Short mmCIF file of C-alpha atoms and ligand atoms in Angstrom, two decimals:
data_model
loop_
_atom_site.label_atom_id
_atom_site.label_comp_id
_atom_site.label_asym_id
_atom_site.label_seq_id
_atom_site.Cartn_x
_atom_site.Cartn_y
_atom_site.Cartn_z
CA UNK A 1463 0.00 0.00 0.00
CA UNK A 1464 1.00 3.61 -0.57
CA UNK A 1465 1.51 3.98 3.18
CA UNK A 1466 4.61 1.82 3.31
CA UNK A 1467 6.06 3.16 0.09
CA UNK A 1468 5.82 6.72 1.37
CA UNK A 1469 6.97 6.19 4.90
CA UNK A 1470 10.58 7.33 4.31
CA UNK A 1471 9.36 10.53 2.57
CA UNK A 1472 6.97 11.31 5.39
CA UNK A 1473 9.75 10.78 7.96
CA UNK A 1474 11.94 13.21 6.02
CA UNK A 1475 9.19 15.81 6.08
CA UNK A 1476 9.04 15.73 9.88
CA UNK A 1477 12.79 16.05 10.19
CA UNK A 1478 12.81 19.04 7.85
CA UNK A 1479 9.95 20.65 9.79
CA UNK A 1480 11.88 20.32 13.02
CA UNK A 1481 15.15 21.54 11.52
CA UNK A 1482 13.47 24.64 10.17
CA UNK A 1483 12.43 25.38 13.72
CA UNK A 1484 8.79 25.99 12.89
CA UNK A 1485 8.06 26.33 16.58
CA UNK A 1486 6.90 24.06 19.27
CA UNK A 1487 3.32 23.69 18.07
CA UNK A 1488 4.23 22.72 14.55
CA UNK A 1489 6.61 20.20 16.00
CA UNK A 1490 4.04 18.66 18.28
CA UNK A 1491 1.50 18.52 15.43
CA UNK A 1492 4.01 16.66 13.32
CA UNK A 1493 4.60 14.35 16.19
CA UNK A 1494 0.88 13.74 16.47
CA UNK A 1495 0.69 12.65 12.87
CA UNK A 1496 3.88 10.67 13.33
CA UNK A 1497 2.04 8.83 16.07
CA UNK A 1498 -0.82 8.15 13.66
CA UNK A 1499 1.69 6.69 11.23
CA UNK A 1500 3.01 4.37 13.92
CA UNK A 1501 -0.43 2.82 14.48
CA UNK A 1502 -1.00 -0.72 13.21
CA UNK A 1503 -2.24 -0.39 9.63
CA UNK A 1504 -5.86 -1.42 10.39
CA UNK A 1505 -6.14 1.24 13.11
CA UNK A 1506 -4.50 3.83 10.91
CA UNK A 1507 -6.95 3.08 8.07
CA UNK A 1508 -9.88 3.39 10.47
CA UNK A 1509 -8.64 6.80 11.63
CA UNK A 1510 -7.39 8.30 8.39
CA UNK A 1511 -9.53 6.59 5.73
CA UNK A 1512 -12.85 5.67 7.40
CA UNK A 1513 -14.62 5.09 4.08
CA UNK A 1514 -11.98 2.56 3.06
CA UNK A 1515 -12.43 0.80 6.37
CA UNK A 1516 -16.20 0.65 5.81
CA UNK A 1517 -15.74 -0.88 2.41
CA UNK A 1518 -14.44 -4.03 4.11
CA UNK A 1519 -17.93 -4.56 5.51
CA UNK A 1520 -19.63 -4.70 2.11
CA UNK A 1521 -21.24 -8.00 1.20
CA UNK A 1522 -18.72 -9.83 -1.01
CA UNK A 1523 -19.71 -9.46 -4.66
CA UNK A 1524 -22.16 -6.59 -4.03
CA UNK A 1525 -19.43 -4.13 -4.91
CA UNK A 1526 -21.10 -0.70 -4.84
CA UNK A 1527 -18.67 2.04 -5.71
CA UNK A 1528 -17.82 4.23 -2.73
CA UNK A 1529 -15.63 6.39 -5.00
CA UNK A 1530 -12.76 5.88 -2.60
CA UNK A 1531 -10.02 6.77 -5.00
CA UNK A 1532 -11.24 10.09 -6.35
CA UNK A 1533 -9.40 11.96 -3.64
CA UNK A 1534 -6.61 9.59 -2.69
CA UNK A 1535 -3.75 11.61 -1.23
CA UNK A 1536 -0.38 10.27 -0.19
CA UNK A 1537 0.63 10.33 3.44
CA UNK A 1538 3.14 13.03 2.49
CA UNK A 1539 0.20 15.18 1.31
CA UNK A 1540 -1.65 14.55 4.57
CA UNK A 1541 1.42 15.50 6.59
CA UNK A 1542 1.76 18.77 4.61
CA UNK A 1543 -1.89 19.59 5.19
CA UNK A 1544 -1.44 18.98 8.92
CA UNK A 1545 1.23 21.65 9.04
CA UNK A 1546 -1.11 24.14 7.29
CA UNK A 1547 -3.68 23.53 10.06
CA UNK A 1548 -1.08 24.00 12.79
CA UNK A 1549 -0.91 27.45 14.38
CA UNK A 1550 2.51 28.97 14.98
CA UNK A 1551 4.09 32.41 15.00
CA UNK A 1552 4.53 32.06 11.24
CA UNK A 1553 1.17 30.49 10.56
CA UNK A 1554 -1.51 32.42 12.40
CA UNK A 1555 -4.91 30.83 12.56
CA UNK A 1556 -7.43 33.38 13.77
CA UNK A 1557 -11.07 34.30 13.95
CA UNK A 1558 -11.43 37.38 11.72
CA UNK A 1559 -15.00 38.65 12.01
CA UNK A 1560 -18.66 37.79 11.64
CA UNK A 1561 -21.24 38.96 9.13
CA UNK A 1562 -24.97 38.70 8.67
CA UNK A 1563 -24.83 39.67 5.00
CA UNK A 1564 -22.38 39.38 2.15
CA UNK A 1565 -21.61 43.09 2.14
CA UNK A 1566 -20.50 42.78 5.79
CA UNK A 1567 -18.10 39.96 4.97
CA UNK A 1568 -14.39 40.72 5.36
CA UNK A 1569 -12.55 41.50 2.16
CA UNK A 1570 -10.23 38.52 2.14
CA UNK A 1571 -8.75 37.52 -1.16
CA UNK A 1572 -7.38 34.06 -0.42
CA UNK A 1573 -9.36 30.95 -1.38
CA UNK A 1574 -12.35 30.31 0.83
CA UNK A 1575 -14.33 27.25 1.93
CA UNK A 1576 -17.59 27.30 3.86
CA UNK A 1577 -19.33 24.81 6.14
CA UNK A 1578 -23.11 24.58 6.21
CA UNK A 1579 -25.52 22.21 7.91
CA UNK A 1580 -28.65 22.10 10.00
CA UNK A 1581 -28.43 23.09 13.66
CA UNK A 1582 -27.01 20.31 15.82
CA UNK A 1583 -25.41 18.44 12.91
CA UNK A 1584 -22.03 18.79 14.64
CA UNK A 1585 -20.65 21.75 12.67
CA UNK A 1586 -18.95 23.60 15.52
CA UNK A 1587 -17.53 20.35 16.87
CA UNK A 1588 -16.13 19.52 13.44
CA UNK A 1589 -14.57 22.97 12.98
CA UNK A 1590 -13.04 22.71 16.46
CA UNK A 1591 -11.61 19.31 15.53
CA UNK A 1592 -10.15 20.70 12.28
CA UNK A 1593 -8.53 23.47 14.36
CA UNK A 1594 -7.30 21.19 17.13
CA UNK A 1595 -3.73 22.39 16.49
CA UNK A 1596 -4.84 25.98 16.91
CA UNK A 1597 -6.46 25.63 20.34
CA UNK A 1598 -6.68 29.38 20.94
CA UNK A 1599 -9.12 29.76 18.04
CA UNK A 1600 -12.56 30.25 19.47
CA UNK A 1601 -15.28 28.69 17.37
CA UNK A 1602 -18.18 30.93 18.29
CA UNK A 1603 -21.50 29.28 18.83
CA UNK A 1604 -24.71 31.24 19.19
CA UNK A 1605 -27.43 28.78 19.92
CA UNK A 1606 -29.75 30.77 22.10
CA UNK A 1607 -33.18 30.97 20.47
CA UNK A 1608 -33.69 34.37 18.89
CA UNK A 1609 -29.97 35.09 18.97
CA UNK A 1610 -28.77 36.26 15.57
CA UNK A 1611 -26.80 33.62 13.77
CA UNK A 1612 -23.90 34.83 11.69
CA UNK A 1613 -21.30 33.78 9.19
CA UNK A 1614 -18.01 33.50 11.06
CA UNK A 1615 -14.74 33.94 9.17
CA UNK A 1616 -11.47 32.23 10.18
CA UNK A 1617 -8.18 32.89 8.45
CA UNK A 1618 -5.73 30.00 8.18
CA UNK A 1619 -2.34 31.60 7.72
CA UNK A 1620 -1.76 32.81 4.18
CA UNK A 1621 -3.47 29.68 2.89
CA UNK A 1622 -7.26 30.05 2.99
CA UNK A 1623 -10.33 31.26 4.88
CA UNK A 1624 -12.84 28.93 6.50
CA UNK A 1625 -16.38 30.20 6.98
CA UNK A 1626 -18.72 28.77 9.58
CA UNK A 1627 -22.21 29.43 8.18
CA UNK A 1628 -25.31 29.77 10.37
CA UNK A 1629 -27.04 26.46 11.08
CA UNK A 1630 -30.44 25.99 9.47
CA UNK A 1631 -33.51 24.33 10.86
CA UNK A 1632 -37.14 23.91 10.04
CA UNK A 1633 -38.20 26.86 12.19
CA UNK A 1634 -37.00 29.64 9.92
CA UNK A 1635 -35.59 28.33 6.65
CA UNK A 1636 -36.25 31.64 4.91
CA UNK A 1637 -33.98 33.49 7.41
CA UNK A 1638 -31.17 31.11 6.56
CA UNK A 1639 -31.72 31.51 2.84
CA UNK A 1640 -31.86 35.32 3.13
CA UNK A 1641 -28.61 35.38 5.02
CA UNK A 1642 -26.52 33.00 2.97
CA UNK A 1643 -27.97 33.19 -0.54
CA UNK A 1644 -25.93 36.19 -1.72
CA UNK A 1645 -22.79 34.82 -0.10
CA UNK A 1646 -23.14 31.43 -1.83
CA UNK A 1647 -24.08 32.99 -5.15
CA UNK A 1648 -21.61 35.82 -5.26
CA UNK A 1649 -18.58 35.21 -3.12
CA UNK A 1650 -15.90 35.13 -5.79
CA UNK A 1651 -13.18 33.29 -3.86
CA UNK A 1652 -15.50 30.55 -2.56
CA UNK A 1653 -13.82 27.36 -3.74
CA UNK A 1654 -16.00 24.72 -2.11
CA UNK A 1655 -19.04 24.36 0.13
CA UNK A 1656 -18.98 21.57 2.72
CA UNK A 1657 -22.49 20.39 3.46
CA UNK A 1658 -22.74 18.48 6.72
CA UNK A 1659 -25.17 15.58 7.12
CA UNK A 1660 -25.66 13.68 10.38
CA UNK A 1661 -24.63 10.09 9.63
CA UNK A 1662 -26.96 8.77 12.34
CA UNK A 1663 -30.13 10.03 10.65
CA UNK A 1664 -29.00 10.62 7.06
CA UNK A 1665 -30.33 13.34 4.77
CA UNK A 1666 -33.32 15.08 6.38
CA UNK A 1667 -36.03 17.16 4.73
CA UNK A 1668 -34.42 20.33 6.08
CA UNK A 1669 -31.13 19.39 4.41
CA UNK A 1670 -32.87 19.88 1.08
CA UNK A 1671 -32.81 23.65 1.74
CA UNK A 1672 -29.03 23.61 1.46
CA UNK A 1673 -28.83 20.91 -1.22
CA UNK A 1674 -31.28 22.80 -3.45
CA UNK A 1675 -29.33 26.05 -3.02
CA UNK A 1676 -26.04 24.39 -3.93
CA UNK A 1677 -27.63 22.77 -6.97
CA UNK A 1678 -29.47 25.90 -8.07
CA UNK A 1679 -26.36 28.08 -7.85
CA UNK A 1680 -24.28 25.32 -9.50
CA UNK A 1681 -21.82 25.33 -6.61
CA UNK A 1682 -19.23 22.63 -6.28
CA UNK A 1683 -20.00 21.06 -2.89
CA UNK A 1684 -19.02 18.10 -0.77
CA UNK A 1685 -21.01 16.01 1.69
CA UNK A 1686 -19.41 15.44 5.06
CA UNK A 1687 -21.05 12.79 7.24
CA UNK A 1688 -20.75 13.73 10.91
CA UNK A 1689 -20.80 11.73 14.19
CA UNK A 1690 -19.73 8.43 12.64
CA UNK A 1691 -18.63 7.16 16.04
CA UNK A 1692 -22.30 6.97 17.09
CA UNK A 1693 -23.38 4.13 14.78
CA UNK A 1694 -22.41 0.50 14.40
CA UNK A 1695 -20.46 -0.29 11.24
CA UNK A 1696 -23.56 -1.91 9.69
CA UNK A 1697 -25.81 1.10 10.30
CA UNK A 1698 -23.17 3.52 9.12
CA UNK A 1699 -22.56 1.52 5.96
CA UNK A 1700 -26.31 1.52 5.24
CA UNK A 1701 -26.46 5.32 5.59
CA UNK A 1702 -23.33 5.79 3.51
CA UNK A 1703 -24.76 3.67 0.70
CA UNK A 1704 -28.07 5.54 0.77
CA UNK A 1705 -26.38 8.95 0.71
CA UNK A 1706 -23.96 7.77 -1.96
CA UNK A 1707 -26.91 6.69 -4.12
CA UNK A 1708 -28.57 10.06 -3.59
CA UNK A 1709 -25.39 11.92 -4.57
CA UNK A 1710 -24.92 9.73 -7.66
CA UNK A 1711 -28.47 9.98 -8.92
CA UNK A 1712 -29.92 13.26 -7.62
CA UNK A 1713 -27.11 15.77 -7.65
CA UNK A 1714 -25.00 17.50 -10.27
CA UNK A 1715 -22.57 19.58 -8.26
CA UNK A 1716 -21.81 17.28 -5.34
CA UNK A 1717 -18.37 15.70 -5.23
CA UNK A 1718 -18.96 11.94 -5.60
CA UNK A 1719 -16.72 10.91 -2.69
CA UNK A 1720 -18.25 11.25 0.79
CA UNK A 1721 -16.22 12.38 3.81
CA UNK A 1722 -17.27 10.54 6.99
CA UNK A 1723 -15.90 12.16 10.16
CA UNK A 1724 -16.08 12.02 13.93
CA UNK A 1725 -15.19 14.99 16.11
CA UNK A 1726 -14.90 12.54 19.02
CA UNK A 1727 -12.52 9.89 17.65
CA UNK A 1728 -11.01 12.23 15.00
CA UNK A 1729 -11.71 9.62 12.36
CA UNK A 1730 -11.65 11.25 8.90
CA UNK A 1731 -10.35 14.60 10.22
CA UNK A 1732 -6.85 14.25 8.70
CA UNK A 1733 -8.29 13.37 5.30
CA UNK A 1734 -10.71 16.30 5.39
CA UNK A 1735 -7.90 18.71 6.32
CA UNK A 1736 -5.92 17.39 3.39
CA UNK A 1737 -8.87 17.76 1.00
CA UNK A 1738 -9.37 21.38 2.10
CA UNK A 1739 -5.66 22.11 1.67
CA UNK A 1740 -5.81 20.54 -1.78
CA UNK A 1741 -8.88 22.29 -3.15
CA UNK A 1742 -7.63 25.66 -1.92
CA UNK A 1743 -4.53 25.08 -4.05
CA UNK A 1744 -2.13 24.62 -1.17
CA UNK A 1745 -0.77 21.18 -2.03
CA UNK A 1746 0.28 22.00 -5.61
P1 GDP B 2212 -23.84 22.42 15.58
O1 GDP B 2212 -25.13 22.97 16.09
O2 GDP B 2212 -23.98 21.89 14.18
O3 GDP B 2212 -22.68 23.37 15.71
O4 GDP B 2212 -23.52 21.12 16.45
P2 GDP B 2212 -22.51 20.88 17.66
O5 GDP B 2212 -21.11 20.80 17.18
O6 GDP B 2212 -22.78 21.85 18.76
O7 GDP B 2212 -22.95 19.41 18.09
C1 GDP B 2212 -24.28 19.10 18.45
C2 GDP B 2212 -24.25 17.93 19.44
O8 GDP B 2212 -23.68 16.79 18.78
C3 GDP B 2212 -23.37 18.20 20.66
O9 GDP B 2212 -23.98 17.59 21.76
C4 GDP B 2212 -22.06 17.52 20.31
O10 GDP B 2212 -21.36 17.10 21.45
C5 GDP B 2212 -22.52 16.33 19.49
N1 GDP B 2212 -21.51 15.93 18.50
C6 GDP B 2212 -20.95 16.71 17.57
N2 GDP B 2212 -20.08 16.02 16.82
C7 GDP B 2212 -20.07 14.77 17.32
C8 GDP B 2212 -19.36 13.58 16.96
O11 GDP B 2212 -18.55 13.51 16.02
N3 GDP B 2212 -19.63 12.45 17.69
C9 GDP B 2212 -20.53 12.46 18.72
N4 GDP B 2212 -20.73 11.31 19.37
N5 GDP B 2212 -21.21 13.57 19.07
C10 GDP B 2212 -20.98 14.71 18.39
#
């Protein structure tokens, strides 16, 4: 497997990182991924490539395509992405500002990605997990009923901006649409929209608000399946296959490969970081 072939290269990357003196945090982040690499291969697959691990549970011969290989980075790529997500004096990861409308959004020119999903889908937990090597970043949550929900902008060094969009629910779908429609339609540097779906319950009626917007505006978007630690492998596989079928047959702009994640076990987090680094042009 690619893992073994690339091991010497990955080792070299850590040594270089340390020699360059990228600071204590970068060093410890590298160590954390080095620890991942030292895991037995089945545990490493479970953590880094959860979809690949699920594929082992398919009925032999049934062979549905989980599109595993569409985004299939090397471990070197994953290690590079980890360093982008690691805060240091040279790589500041900060909350920038919040906005309720596009014309209040900060004028940031670097590539942007945004995260949308219904309230309680696990969006703040996921963003916190992505920023686990920037612990001082405060992922603001405003859940009090009636409290204005905003788009929150985070700058990741000189690499990209991540936008935490307001959660939507069935109570006020038109508020959500009013707030985010212009942003989704007109934000020039928006490279990809990450649409979060709770893997325990699958795609809900309210998720169609976001799916229909992405489709209507012809946005390239990606489905991220949250809370995968909560289901048995069988249940999760069933949901994954259903969502996969939906993506294959009902969508135009959705990336065919799904990204299952857990903010609790960190399963899928490294791969998602790497995908974000890649689509924002930072792994070229
Ligand atoms: P948000 O409203 O989309 O920002 O959702 P939160 O991140 O606040 O999460 C909603 C609830 O789901 C909280 O109780 C979280 O602790 C829980 N949660 C979020 N992500 C996960 C996960 O990956 N695994 C588990 N088991 N629970 C999660």
